[in-house]
Coordinates of C-alpha atoms in Angstrom, one line a residue:
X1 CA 10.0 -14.0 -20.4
X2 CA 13.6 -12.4 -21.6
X3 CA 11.4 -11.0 -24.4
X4 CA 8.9 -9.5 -22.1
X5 CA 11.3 -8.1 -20.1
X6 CA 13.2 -6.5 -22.8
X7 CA 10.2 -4.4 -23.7
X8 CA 9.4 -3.4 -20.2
X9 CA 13.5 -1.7 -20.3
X10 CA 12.7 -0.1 -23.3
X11 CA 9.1 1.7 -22.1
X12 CA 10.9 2.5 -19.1
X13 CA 13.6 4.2 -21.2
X14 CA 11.3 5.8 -23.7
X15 CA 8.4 6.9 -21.4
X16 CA 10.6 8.4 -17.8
X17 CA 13.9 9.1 -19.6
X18 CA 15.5 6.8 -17.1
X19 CA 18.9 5.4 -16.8
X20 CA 19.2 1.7 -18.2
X21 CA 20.4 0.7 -14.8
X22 CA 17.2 1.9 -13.4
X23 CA 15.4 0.5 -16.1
X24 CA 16.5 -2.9 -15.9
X25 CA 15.7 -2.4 -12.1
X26 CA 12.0 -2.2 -12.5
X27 CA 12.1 -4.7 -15.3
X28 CA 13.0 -7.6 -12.3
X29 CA 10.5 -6.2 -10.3
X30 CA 7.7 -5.6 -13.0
X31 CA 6.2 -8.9 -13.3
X32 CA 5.0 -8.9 -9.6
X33 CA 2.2 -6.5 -10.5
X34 CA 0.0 -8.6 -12.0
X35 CA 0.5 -11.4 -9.3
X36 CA -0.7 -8.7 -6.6
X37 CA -4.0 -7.6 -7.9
X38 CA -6.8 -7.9 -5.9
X39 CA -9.1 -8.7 -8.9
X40 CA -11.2 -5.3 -9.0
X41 CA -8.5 -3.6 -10.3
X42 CA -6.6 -2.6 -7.0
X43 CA -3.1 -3.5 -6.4
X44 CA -0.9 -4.9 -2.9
X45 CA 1.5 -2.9 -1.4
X46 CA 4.8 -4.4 -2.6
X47 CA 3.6 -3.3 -6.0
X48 CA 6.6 -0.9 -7.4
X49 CA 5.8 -0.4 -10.9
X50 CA 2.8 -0.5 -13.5
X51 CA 4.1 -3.2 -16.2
X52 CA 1.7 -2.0 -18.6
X53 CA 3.1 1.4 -18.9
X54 CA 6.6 0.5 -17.8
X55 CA 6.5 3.1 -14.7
X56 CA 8.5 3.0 -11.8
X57 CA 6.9 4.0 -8.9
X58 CA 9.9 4.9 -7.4
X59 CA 9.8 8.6 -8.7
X60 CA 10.9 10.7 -5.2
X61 CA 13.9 12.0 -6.3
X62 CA 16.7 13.8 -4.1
X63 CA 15.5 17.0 -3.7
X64 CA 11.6 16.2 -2.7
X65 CA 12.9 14.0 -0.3
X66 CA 14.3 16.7 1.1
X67 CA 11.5 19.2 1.2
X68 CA 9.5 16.2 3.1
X69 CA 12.2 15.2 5.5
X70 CA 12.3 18.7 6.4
X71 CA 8.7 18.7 7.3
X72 CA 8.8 15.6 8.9
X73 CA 11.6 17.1 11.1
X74 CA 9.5 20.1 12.7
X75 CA 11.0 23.0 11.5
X76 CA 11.2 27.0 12.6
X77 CA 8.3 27.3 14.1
X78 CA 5.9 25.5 16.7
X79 CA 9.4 25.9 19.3
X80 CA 8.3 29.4 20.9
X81 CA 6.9 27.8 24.2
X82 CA 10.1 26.0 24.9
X83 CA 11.3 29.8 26.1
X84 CA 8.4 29.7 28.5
X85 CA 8.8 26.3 29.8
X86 CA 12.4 26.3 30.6
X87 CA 13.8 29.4 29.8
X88 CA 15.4 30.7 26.8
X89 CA 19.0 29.7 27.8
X90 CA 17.8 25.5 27.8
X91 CA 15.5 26.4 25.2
X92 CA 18.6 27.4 22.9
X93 CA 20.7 25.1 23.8
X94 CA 18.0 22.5 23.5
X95 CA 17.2 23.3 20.0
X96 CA 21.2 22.6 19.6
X97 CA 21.5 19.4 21.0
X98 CA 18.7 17.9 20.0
X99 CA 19.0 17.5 16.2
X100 CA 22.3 16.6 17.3
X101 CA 22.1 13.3 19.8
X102 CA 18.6 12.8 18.6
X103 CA 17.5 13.4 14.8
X104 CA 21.3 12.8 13.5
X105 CA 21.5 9.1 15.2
X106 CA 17.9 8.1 13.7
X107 CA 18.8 10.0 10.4
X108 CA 21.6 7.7 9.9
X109 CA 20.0 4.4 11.3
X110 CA 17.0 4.5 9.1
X111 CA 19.2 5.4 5.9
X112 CA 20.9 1.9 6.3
X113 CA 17.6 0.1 7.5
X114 CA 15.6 2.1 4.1
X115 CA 18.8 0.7 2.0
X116 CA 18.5 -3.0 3.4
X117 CA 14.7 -2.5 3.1
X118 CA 13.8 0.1 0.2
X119 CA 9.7 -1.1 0.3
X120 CA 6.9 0.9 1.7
X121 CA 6.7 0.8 5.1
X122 CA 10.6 0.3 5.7
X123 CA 10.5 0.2 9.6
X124 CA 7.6 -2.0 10.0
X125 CA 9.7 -4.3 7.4
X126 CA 12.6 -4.2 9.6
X127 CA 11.2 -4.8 12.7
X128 CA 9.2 -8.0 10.8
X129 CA 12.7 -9.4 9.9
X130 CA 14.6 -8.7 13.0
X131 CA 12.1 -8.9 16.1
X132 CA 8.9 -10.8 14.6
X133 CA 5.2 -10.8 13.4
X134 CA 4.0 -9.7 16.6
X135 CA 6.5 -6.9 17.8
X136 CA 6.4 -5.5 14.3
X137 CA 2.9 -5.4 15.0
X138 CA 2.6 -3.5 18.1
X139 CA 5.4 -1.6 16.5
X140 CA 3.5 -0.2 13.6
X141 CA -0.1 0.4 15.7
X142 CA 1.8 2.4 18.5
X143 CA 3.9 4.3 15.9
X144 CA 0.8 4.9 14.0
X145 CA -0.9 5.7 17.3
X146 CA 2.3 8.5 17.7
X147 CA 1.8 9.7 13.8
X148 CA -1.9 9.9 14.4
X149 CA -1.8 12.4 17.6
X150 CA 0.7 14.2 15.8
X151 CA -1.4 14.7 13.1
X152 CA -4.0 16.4 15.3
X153 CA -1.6 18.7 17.3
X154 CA -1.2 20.4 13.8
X155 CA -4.9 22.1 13.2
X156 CA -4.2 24.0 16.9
X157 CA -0.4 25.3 15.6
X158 CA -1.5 26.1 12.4
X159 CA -4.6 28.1 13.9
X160 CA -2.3 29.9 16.4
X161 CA -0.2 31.7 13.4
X162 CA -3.3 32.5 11.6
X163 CA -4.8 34.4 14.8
X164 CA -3.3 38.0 13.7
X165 CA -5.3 37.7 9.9
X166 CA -8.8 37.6 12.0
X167 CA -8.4 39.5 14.8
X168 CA -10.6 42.2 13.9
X169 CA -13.4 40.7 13.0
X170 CA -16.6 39.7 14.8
X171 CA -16.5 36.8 17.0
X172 CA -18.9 34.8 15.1
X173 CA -16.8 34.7 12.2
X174 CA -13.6 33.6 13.9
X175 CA -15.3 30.9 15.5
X176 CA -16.8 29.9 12.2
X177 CA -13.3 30.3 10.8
X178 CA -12.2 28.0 13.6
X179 CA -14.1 25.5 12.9
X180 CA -14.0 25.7 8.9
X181 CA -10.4 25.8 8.1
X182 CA -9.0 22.9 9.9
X183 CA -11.9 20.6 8.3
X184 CA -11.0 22.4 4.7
X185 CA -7.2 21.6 5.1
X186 CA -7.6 18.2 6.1
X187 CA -10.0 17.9 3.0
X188 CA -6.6 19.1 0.8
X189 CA -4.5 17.2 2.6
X190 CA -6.6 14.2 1.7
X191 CA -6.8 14.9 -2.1
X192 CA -3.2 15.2 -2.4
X193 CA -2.6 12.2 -0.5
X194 CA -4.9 10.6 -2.4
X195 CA -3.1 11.6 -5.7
X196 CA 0.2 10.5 -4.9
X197 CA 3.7 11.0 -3.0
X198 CA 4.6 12.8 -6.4
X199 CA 2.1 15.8 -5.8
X200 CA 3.3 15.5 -2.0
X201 CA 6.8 16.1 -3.0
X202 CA 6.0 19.1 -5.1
X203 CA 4.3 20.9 -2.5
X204 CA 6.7 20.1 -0.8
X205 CA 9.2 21.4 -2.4
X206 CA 7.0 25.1 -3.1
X207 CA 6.3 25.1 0.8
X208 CA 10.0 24.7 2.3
X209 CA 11.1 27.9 -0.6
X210 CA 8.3 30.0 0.8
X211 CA 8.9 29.2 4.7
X212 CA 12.6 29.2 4.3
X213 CA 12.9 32.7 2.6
X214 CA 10.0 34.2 4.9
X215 CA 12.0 32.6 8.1
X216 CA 15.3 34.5 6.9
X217 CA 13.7 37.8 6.6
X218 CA 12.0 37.8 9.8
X219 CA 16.0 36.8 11.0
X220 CA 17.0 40.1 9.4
X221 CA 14.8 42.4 10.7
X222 CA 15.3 40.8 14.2
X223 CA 18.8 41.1 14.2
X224 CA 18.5 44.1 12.1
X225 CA 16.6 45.9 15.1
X226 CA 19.0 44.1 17.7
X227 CA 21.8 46.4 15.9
X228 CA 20.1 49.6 16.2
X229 CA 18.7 50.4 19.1
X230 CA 22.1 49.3 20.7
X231 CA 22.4 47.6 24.4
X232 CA 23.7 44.5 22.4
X233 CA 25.6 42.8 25.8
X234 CA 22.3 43.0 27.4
X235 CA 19.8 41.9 24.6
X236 CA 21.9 38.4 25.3
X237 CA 22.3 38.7 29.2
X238 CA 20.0 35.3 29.4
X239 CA 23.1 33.5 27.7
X240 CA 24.5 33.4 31.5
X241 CA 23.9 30.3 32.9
X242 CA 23.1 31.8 36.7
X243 CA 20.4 33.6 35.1
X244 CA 18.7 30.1 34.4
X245 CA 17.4 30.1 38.2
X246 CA 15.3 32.9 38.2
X247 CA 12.9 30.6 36.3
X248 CA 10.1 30.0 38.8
X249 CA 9.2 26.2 37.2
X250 CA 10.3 23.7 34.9
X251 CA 8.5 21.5 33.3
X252 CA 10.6 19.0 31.8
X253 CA 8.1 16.5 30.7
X254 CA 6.6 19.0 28.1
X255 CA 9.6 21.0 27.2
X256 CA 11.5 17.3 26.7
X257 CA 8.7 16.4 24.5
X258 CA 8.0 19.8 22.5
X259 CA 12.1 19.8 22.0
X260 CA 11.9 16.1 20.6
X261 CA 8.8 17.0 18.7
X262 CA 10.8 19.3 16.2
X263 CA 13.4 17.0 16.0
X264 CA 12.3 14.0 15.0
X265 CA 10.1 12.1 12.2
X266 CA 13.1 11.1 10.1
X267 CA 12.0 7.6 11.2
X268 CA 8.8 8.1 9.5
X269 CA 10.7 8.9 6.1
X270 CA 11.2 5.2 6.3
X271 CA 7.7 4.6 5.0
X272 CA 8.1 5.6 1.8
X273 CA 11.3 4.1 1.4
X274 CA 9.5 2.2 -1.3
X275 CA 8.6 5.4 -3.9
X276 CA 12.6 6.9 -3.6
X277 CA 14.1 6.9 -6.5
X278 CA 18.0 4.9 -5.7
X279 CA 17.5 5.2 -1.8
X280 CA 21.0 4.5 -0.8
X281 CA 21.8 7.0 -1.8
X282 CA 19.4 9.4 -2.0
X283 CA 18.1 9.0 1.7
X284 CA 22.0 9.8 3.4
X285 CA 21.9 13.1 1.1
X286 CA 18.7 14.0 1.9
X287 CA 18.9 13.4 6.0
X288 CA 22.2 15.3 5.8
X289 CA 20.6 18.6 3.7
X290 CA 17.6 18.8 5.9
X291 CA 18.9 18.1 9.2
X292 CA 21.1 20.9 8.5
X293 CA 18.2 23.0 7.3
X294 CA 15.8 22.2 10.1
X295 CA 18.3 22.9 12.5
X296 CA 19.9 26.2 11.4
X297 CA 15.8 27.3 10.8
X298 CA 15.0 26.2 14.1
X299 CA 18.4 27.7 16.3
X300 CA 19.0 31.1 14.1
X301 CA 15.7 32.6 14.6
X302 CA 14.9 31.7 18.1
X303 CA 17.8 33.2 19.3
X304 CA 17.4 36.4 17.3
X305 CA 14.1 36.4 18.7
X306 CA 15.2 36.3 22.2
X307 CA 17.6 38.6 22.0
X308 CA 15.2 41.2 20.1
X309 CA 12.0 40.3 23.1
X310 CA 14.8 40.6 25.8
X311 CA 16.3 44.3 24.7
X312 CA 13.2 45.6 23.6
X313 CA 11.6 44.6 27.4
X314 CA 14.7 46.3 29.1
X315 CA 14.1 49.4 27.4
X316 CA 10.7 49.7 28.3
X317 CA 11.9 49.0 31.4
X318 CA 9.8 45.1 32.0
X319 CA 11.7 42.5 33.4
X320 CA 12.1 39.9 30.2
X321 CA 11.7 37.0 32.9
X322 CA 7.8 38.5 34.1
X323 CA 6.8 38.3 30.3
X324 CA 8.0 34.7 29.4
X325 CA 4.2 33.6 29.4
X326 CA 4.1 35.3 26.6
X327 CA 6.2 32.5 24.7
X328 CA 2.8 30.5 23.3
X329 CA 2.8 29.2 20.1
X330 CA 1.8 31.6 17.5
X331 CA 4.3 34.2 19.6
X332 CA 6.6 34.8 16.4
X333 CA 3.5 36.6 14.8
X334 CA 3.3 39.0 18.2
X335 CA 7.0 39.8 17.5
X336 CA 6.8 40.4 14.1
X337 CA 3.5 42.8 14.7
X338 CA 6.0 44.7 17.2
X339 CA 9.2 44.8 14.6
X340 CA 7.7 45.8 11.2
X341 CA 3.4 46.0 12.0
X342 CA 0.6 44.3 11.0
X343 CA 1.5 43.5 7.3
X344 CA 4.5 41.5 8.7
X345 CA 2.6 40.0 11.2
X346 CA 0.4 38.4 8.5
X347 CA 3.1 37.3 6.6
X348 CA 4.8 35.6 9.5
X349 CA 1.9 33.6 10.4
X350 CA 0.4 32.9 6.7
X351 CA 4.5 31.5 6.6
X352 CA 3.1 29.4 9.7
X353 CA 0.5 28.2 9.0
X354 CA 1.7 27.0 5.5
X355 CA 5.0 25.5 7.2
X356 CA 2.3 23.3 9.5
X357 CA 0.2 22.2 6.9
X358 CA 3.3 20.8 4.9
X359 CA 3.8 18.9 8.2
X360 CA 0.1 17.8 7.6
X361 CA 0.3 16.5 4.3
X362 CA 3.6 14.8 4.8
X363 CA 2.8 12.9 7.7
X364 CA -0.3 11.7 6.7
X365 CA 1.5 10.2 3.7
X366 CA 3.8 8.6 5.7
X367 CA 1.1 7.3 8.2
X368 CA -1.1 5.6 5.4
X369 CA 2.1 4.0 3.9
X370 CA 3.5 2.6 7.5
X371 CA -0.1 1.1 8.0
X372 CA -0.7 -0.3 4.5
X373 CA 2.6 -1.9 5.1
X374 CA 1.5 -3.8 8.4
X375 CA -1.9 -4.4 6.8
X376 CA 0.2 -6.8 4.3
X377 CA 2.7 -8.0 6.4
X378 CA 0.9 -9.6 9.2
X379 CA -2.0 -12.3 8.9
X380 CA -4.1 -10.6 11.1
X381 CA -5.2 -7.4 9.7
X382 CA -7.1 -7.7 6.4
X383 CA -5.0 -7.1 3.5
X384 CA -7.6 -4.8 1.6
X385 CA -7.3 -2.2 3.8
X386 CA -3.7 -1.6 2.5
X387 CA -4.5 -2.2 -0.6
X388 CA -3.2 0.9 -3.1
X389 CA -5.1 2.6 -5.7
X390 CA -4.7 1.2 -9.1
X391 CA -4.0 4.6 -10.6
X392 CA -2.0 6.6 -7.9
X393 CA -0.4 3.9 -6.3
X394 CA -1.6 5.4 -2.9
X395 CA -3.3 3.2 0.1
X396 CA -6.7 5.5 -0.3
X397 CA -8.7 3.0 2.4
X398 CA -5.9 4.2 4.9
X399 CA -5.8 8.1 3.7
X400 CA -9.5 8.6 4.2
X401 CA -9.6 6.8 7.6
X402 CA -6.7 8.7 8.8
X403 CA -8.1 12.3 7.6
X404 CA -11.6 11.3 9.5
X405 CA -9.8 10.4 12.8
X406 CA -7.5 13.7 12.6
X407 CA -10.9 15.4 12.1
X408 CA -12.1 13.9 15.8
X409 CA -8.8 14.7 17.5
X410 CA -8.6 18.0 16.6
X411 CA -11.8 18.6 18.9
X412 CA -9.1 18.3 21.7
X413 CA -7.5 21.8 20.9
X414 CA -4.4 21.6 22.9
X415 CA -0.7 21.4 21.3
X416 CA 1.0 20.9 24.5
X417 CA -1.3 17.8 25.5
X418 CA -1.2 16.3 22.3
X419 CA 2.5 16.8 21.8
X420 CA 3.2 14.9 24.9
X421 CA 0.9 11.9 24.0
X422 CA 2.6 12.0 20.4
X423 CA 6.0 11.9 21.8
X424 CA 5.2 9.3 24.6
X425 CA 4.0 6.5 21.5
X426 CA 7.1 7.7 19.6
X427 CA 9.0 6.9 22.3
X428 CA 7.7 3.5 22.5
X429 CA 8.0 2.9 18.8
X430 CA 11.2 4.6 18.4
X431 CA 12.8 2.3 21.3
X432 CA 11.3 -1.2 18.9
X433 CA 12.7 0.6 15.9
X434 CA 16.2 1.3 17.5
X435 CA 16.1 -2.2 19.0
X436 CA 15.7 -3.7 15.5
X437 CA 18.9 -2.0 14.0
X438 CA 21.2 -3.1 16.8
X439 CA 19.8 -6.6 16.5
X440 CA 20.8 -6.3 12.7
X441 CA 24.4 -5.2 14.0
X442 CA 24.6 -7.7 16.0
X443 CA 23.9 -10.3 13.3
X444 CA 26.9 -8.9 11.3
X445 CA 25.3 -8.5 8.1
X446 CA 27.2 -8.0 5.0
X447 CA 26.7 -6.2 1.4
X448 CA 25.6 -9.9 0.2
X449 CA 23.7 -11.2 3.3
X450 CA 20.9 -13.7 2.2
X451 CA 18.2 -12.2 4.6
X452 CA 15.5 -15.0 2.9
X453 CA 13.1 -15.4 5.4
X454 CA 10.3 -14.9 4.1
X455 CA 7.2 -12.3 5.9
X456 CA 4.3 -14.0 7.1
X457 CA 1.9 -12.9 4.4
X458 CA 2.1 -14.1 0.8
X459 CA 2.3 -10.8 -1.3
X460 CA 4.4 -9.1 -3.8
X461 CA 5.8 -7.6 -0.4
X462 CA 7.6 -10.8 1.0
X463 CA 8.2 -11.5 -2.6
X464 CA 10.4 -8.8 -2.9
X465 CA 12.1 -8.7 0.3
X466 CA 12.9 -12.6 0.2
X467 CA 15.2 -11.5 -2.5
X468 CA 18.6 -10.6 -0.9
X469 CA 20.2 -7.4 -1.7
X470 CA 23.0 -7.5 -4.8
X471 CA 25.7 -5.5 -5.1
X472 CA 27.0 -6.9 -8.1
X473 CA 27.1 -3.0 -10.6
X474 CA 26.0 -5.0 -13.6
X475 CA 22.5 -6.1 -11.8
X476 CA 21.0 -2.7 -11.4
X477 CA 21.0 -3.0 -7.5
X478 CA 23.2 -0.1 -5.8
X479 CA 25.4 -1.4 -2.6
X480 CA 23.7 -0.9 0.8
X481 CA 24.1 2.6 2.6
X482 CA 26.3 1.5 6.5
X483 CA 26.1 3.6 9.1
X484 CA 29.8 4.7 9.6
X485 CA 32.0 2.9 11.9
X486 CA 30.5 -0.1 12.3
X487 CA 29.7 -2.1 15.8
X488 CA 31.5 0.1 17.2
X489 CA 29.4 3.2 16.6
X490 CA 26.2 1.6 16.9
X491 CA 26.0 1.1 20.7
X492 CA 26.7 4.9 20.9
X493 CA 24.4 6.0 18.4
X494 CA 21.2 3.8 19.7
X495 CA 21.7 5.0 23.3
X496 CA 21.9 8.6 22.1
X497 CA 18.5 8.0 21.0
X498 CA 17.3 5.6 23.5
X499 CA 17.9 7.8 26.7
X500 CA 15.6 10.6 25.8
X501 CA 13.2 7.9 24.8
X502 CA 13.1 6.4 28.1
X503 CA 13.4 10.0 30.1
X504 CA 10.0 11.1 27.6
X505 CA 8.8 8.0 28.9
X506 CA 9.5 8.0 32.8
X507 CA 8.6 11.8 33.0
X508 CA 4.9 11.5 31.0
X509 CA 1.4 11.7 33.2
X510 CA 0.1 8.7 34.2
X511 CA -2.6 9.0 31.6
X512 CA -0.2 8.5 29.1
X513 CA 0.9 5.2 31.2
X514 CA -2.5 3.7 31.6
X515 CA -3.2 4.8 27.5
X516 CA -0.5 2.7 26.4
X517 CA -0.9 0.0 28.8
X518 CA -4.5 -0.8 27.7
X519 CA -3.7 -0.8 24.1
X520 CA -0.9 -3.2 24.4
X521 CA -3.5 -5.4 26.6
X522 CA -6.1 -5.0 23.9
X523 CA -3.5 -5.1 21.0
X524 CA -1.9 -8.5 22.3
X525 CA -5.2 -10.1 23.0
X526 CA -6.6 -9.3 19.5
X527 CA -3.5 -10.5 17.7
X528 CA -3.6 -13.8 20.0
X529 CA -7.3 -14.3 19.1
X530 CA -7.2 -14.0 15.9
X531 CA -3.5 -16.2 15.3
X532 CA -5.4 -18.6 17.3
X533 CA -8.7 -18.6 14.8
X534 CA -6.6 -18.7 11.7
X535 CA -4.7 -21.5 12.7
X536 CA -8.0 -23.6 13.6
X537 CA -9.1 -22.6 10.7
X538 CA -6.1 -24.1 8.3
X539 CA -6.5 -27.5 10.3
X540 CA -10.1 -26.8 10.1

């Protein structure tokens, strides 16, 4: 065995380059492989490395995890309606706060709960350990329900920034291109899903240069144009707060939602806490870069914007407030047609359109992770649905599900409605997930707590995670990532996130209500039946 895993350091070292630390890492870890195969050549979820060619799977490294937590964080664009819903003063100062009491706090609690829990499908592993079989199991359905909805809103925002490119043509063709380009995108998504969270991470990567550097220009010009034609003071006049009132409605329930929508999804980072390359640290740095990036993308050209659409209204002598229905999504492309014509225009939404179908492809490989996870976790879902590809490493059953039920949702066609269903099961989920940390607070764990329960099902999975974290430098393990300040920050951070949780959830339609109620009716009744017929069964 000490001879066996001597050769698996040394391919490591020879074949990735890696550090000997990170090599005798996967060495501990590489003879669970073989113990997880399914015998026609696919491999469980806990599986972290490929023993025959000494591979780590755990090849996300720093900067991709950035360029995906960035995606999975919203981004510049999709925020436009938030002028129309409740003004651009809240809609400013919403796009502020937000990251602030609501990404910041989950940034920081799923770093810790990734470093306690570095598998795939982190949360669902948390909630397992913390809360039990069956609350991690309604956790990871209605998250999955969240990531799912979200996934469809997508094809409508994407197709909103790509109006200006067909807008000549016939109507017959843009209803063909309608139709076609949502189902060819989702066919990409799907292929690079299907090769691995490597590829993901690349594109990644080439898709945050491009939307970043395309986002700064259109910055430029706006403030560029604020500059010249002068009447600076009252290009910024909706900055006073009495001017808020003159808003004829609010609709908090959507513009709570849309504002949480680009805020969040660092939670679903979680799910491929398993493929990051040293996740204690890498997941803090990452949350920190991208936060800051989302945000400052987000804030800097909205309020350019604003000011440009509100000085260029006065002098043609409009009342800005009359044209706020003009805030849809897709609106950046308008303004951008009216600063530097129709080349610009194109660019802007191409930019668009290729910032929403990095959202796409991340949170579908998120989605198929956090369910392959539950799929080996808990006794009652089949485990060969999870089950990853013996090549890729990727849960393909999950992928090509996921990518045929996005392909149905999209028939609904509206942002706004699905936005608010998203949010509403993220709110849910997100309330389990928060619930799980402070339970782990509570407990008082340390850097060399023996968390040895073992998860329900017997797979490489529980393996792993029955094996308590060591800090010791000469075992290869790094110490656990804390969130700073102890007990005494927690109860702060969680009800930062909590509140808007429960005000998403008290101010959605009752359609939302009676949704979620019948799946946790339905949910709960399957998992009872089929607890109860498995354990008949072993007496049987």
């Amino acid at each position: 065995e000490e001879r066996a895993k001597a050769a698996v350091v040394r391919r490591a070292l020879s074949a990735d380059g890696a550090s000997e630390e990170s090599a005798h890492y996967a060495a501990e870890r590489g003879s669970a492989k073989a113990s997880d195969s399914d015998g026609d050549g696919e491999v469980g979820v806990g599986a972290s490395i490929d023993p025959a060619k000494g591979k780590q799977r755990r090849i996300l490294g720093c900067t991709e995890l950035v360029a995906m937590l960035f995606f999975c964080n919203g981004g510049p664009f999709g925020v436009e309606e938030s002028v129309q819903l409740a003004g651009p003063l809240l809609a400013v100062c919403g796009a502020v706060l937000m990251p602030l009491l609501w990404a910041l706090p989950v940034g920081l609690m799923t770093s810790e709960l990734t470093s306690r829990y570095p598998y795939m499908g982190s949360q669902v592993v948390a909630v397992e350990k913390t809360l039990g079989p069956f609350t991690s199991f309604i956790f990871a359905l209605f998250s999955g329900a969240a990531n799912q909805i979200n996934m469809a809103s997508i094809p409508p925002l994407l197709l909103s920034y790509l109006e200006p490119l067909w807008a000549t043509q016939p109507p017959s063709l843009r209803m063909a291109l309608r139709v076609a380009l949502p189902g060819v995108l989702l066919l990409i998504m799907l292929v690079a899903n299907y090769r691995g969270v490597r590829l993901v991470g690349r594109c990644s990567e080439i898709l945050v240069c491009v939307s970043l550097t395309t986002v700064g220009a259109f910055t430029t010009v706006a403030i560029r144009h604020l500059l010249s034609h002068g009447h600076v003071l009252e290009a910024f006049e909706w900055l006073h707060p009495t001017t808020s009132v003159r808003l004829p409605t609010l609709t908090w329930s959507t513009f709570v939602s849309l504002l949480v929508w680009n805020s969040s999804g660092f939670d679903q980072a979680a799910s491929c806490g398993g493929e990051v390359h040293r996740p204690s640290r890498s997941f803090p740095r990452a949350m920190t870069v991208a936060l800051l990036l989302s945000t400052c993308s987000m804030v800097i050209p909205l309020a350019a914007s604003v000011g440009y659409f509100w000085q260029v209204r006065l002098l043609q002598g409009h009342s800005p407030w009359l044209d706020l229905h003009q805030w849809q999504p897709g609106f950046y492309s308008q303004l951008a047609h009216e600063m530097g014509g129709a080349p610009f225009a194109q660019l802007i939404g191409i930019t668009g359109a290729s910032l929403a179908f990095g959202q796409l492809i991340v949170l579908g490989c998120a989605y198929s992770r956090e369910f392959a996870a539950i799929c080996s976790t808990s006794t009652v879902l089949p485990s060969w649905i999870g089950a990853l590809h013996p090549q890729y490493g990727t849960p393909y059953r999950v992928i090509a599900a996921s990518t045929l039920l996005t392909a149905v949702l999209c028939c609904i066609n509206d942002f706004s409605k699905l936005v608010n269903a998203a949010m509403y099961f993220d709110a849910l989920a997100l309330t389990v997930f928060l619930t799980a940390f402070l339970v782990l607070r509570l407990r008082g764990p340390t850097d060399n707590d023996d968390d040895t329960a073992p998860l329900r099902r017997s797979t490489t999975l529980s393996t792993e995670i029955s094996q308590p974290p060591d800090n010791n430098p000469g075992s290869g393990r790094e110490p656990l990532y804390h969130v700073p300040g102890g007990l005494m920050a927690t109860v702060p951070l969680c009800a930062a996130c909590i509140l808007p949780s429960l005000a998403m959830i008290v101010l959605a339609d009752k359609w939302c209500h009676i949704a979620a109620l019948t799946c946790f009716i339905a949910l709960s009744v399957f998992y009872i039946c089929r607890s109860e017929r498995q354990e008949a069964d072993m007496k049987g």
